[in-house]
Amino acid sequence: GAVVSQHPSRVICKSGTSVKIECRSLDFQATTMFWYRQFPKQSLMLMATSNEGSKATYEQGVEKDKFLINHASLTLSTLTVTSAHPEDSSFYICSASPGAKEYGYTFGSGTRLTVV
Amino acid sequence: AQKITQTQPGMFVQEKEAVTLDCTYDTSDPSYGLFWYKQPSSGEMIFLIYQGSYDQQNATEGRYSLNFQKARKSANLVISASQLGDSAMYFCAMREWGFGNEKLTFGTGTRLTIIP
């Protein structure tokens, strides 16, 4: 089945540094990928839609300059949290659709970011 | 306004009993898709079942079935013969294509606990 690989699974960084999270579709091409943020015991909040070869579409309230998204190829999208602060600590998860409706969307395993 | 509403924050069900998780949605798009995902404590998102807005029959996948009532805008998940491994968070999600942008948004989730 379709697989989305997300790395790293856990990262701890110092306040003020930047962190890059990668999301790869391993056996299919994804022109669109989605980035979500999930706080403990809460739902997945859509942050942005990543489009291959063009600018990402950000949801209202999401800072574009803080959460940089790059979708340079059909199999890779990256989310960079710039100048991270403790309030950016969260679970970040990406997803992509292989295209067939019955597959739904395949999700990465998520990245737990802790900013200290 | 909430696009996806899940009114049951938590449910406790005896093992082997059937359980219904509620989901209502709001959209003006004539074409949309409805999904249910399971999220165990590990954080991964597991696709369970899909219902397209034009599908005439309710979707079924093994022990999972979706009670789709289009006029009521509801898409309840039914799990038959519940098992201890069904204990997890369950999210209802909707795919829309507003203004040419594909988007998958989630409800707040229901935490299901199966009691032995």
CSV table of C-alpha atoms in Angstrom, one decimal, chain A residues 50-100:
chain,number,residue,atom,x,y,z
A,50,SER,CA,1.9,21.9,0.1
A,51,ASN,CA,1.8,22.0,-3.7
A,52,GLU,CA,4.6,20.7,-5.8
A,53,GLY,CA,6.3,23.4,-7.8
A,54,SER,CA,4.3,26.3,-6.3
A,55,LYS,CA,3.7,28.1,-3.1
A,56,ALA,CA,2.0,26.5,-0.2
A,57,THR,CA,-1.5,27.5,0.8
A,58,TYR,CA,-1.6,28.4,4.5
A,59,GLU,CA,-4.6,28.3,6.7
A,60,GLN,CA,-5.8,31.4,8.4
A,61,GLY,CA,-3.7,32.2,11.5
A,62,VAL,CA,-0.7,30.2,10.5
A,63,GLU,CA,2.5,32.3,10.1
A,64,LYS,CA,4.0,31.7,6.7
A,65,ASP,CA,7.4,33.0,7.8
A,66,LYS,CA,7.5,30.8,10.8
A,67,PHE,CA,6.4,27.6,9.2
A,68,LEU,CA,8.2,27.4,5.8
A,69,ILE,CA,7.0,24.7,3.5
A,70,ASN,CA,8.9,23.6,0.4
A,71,HIS,CA,7.5,21.0,-2.0
A,72,ALA,CA,10.4,20.7,-4.5
A,73,SER,CA,9.6,17.3,-6.0
A,74,LEU,CA,6.6,15.0,-6.4
A,75,THR,CA,7.8,12.8,-3.5
A,76,LEU,CA,9.1,15.3,-1.0
A,77,SER,CA,7.7,18.1,1.1
A,78,THR,CA,9.5,19.8,4.0
A,79,LEU,CA,8.3,21.9,6.9
A,80,THR,CA,10.8,24.1,8.6
A,81,VAL,CA,9.9,25.6,11.9
A,82,THR,CA,12.0,28.8,12.0
A,83,SER,CA,13.2,30.4,15.2
A,84,ALA,CA,11.4,27.9,17.3
A,85,HIS,CA,10.0,28.7,20.7
A,86,PRO,CA,8.5,26.5,23.4
A,87,GLU,CA,5.0,27.3,22.2
A,88,ASP,CA,5.9,25.6,18.9
A,89,SER,CA,6.3,22.3,20.7
A,90,SER,CA,3.7,20.0,19.3
A,91,PHE,CA,3.0,16.9,17.2
A,92,TYR,CA,3.4,17.6,13.5
A,93,ILE,CA,2.0,15.2,10.9
A,94,CYS,CA,1.9,15.2,7.1
A,95,SER,CA,-0.3,13.4,4.7
A,96,ALA,CA,-0.7,12.8,1.0
A,97,SER,CA,-3.2,11.1,-1.3
A,98,PRO,CA,-2.2,8.3,-3.7
A,99,GLY,CA,-5.1,9.4,-5.8
A,100,ALA,CA,-7.6,6.5,-5.4
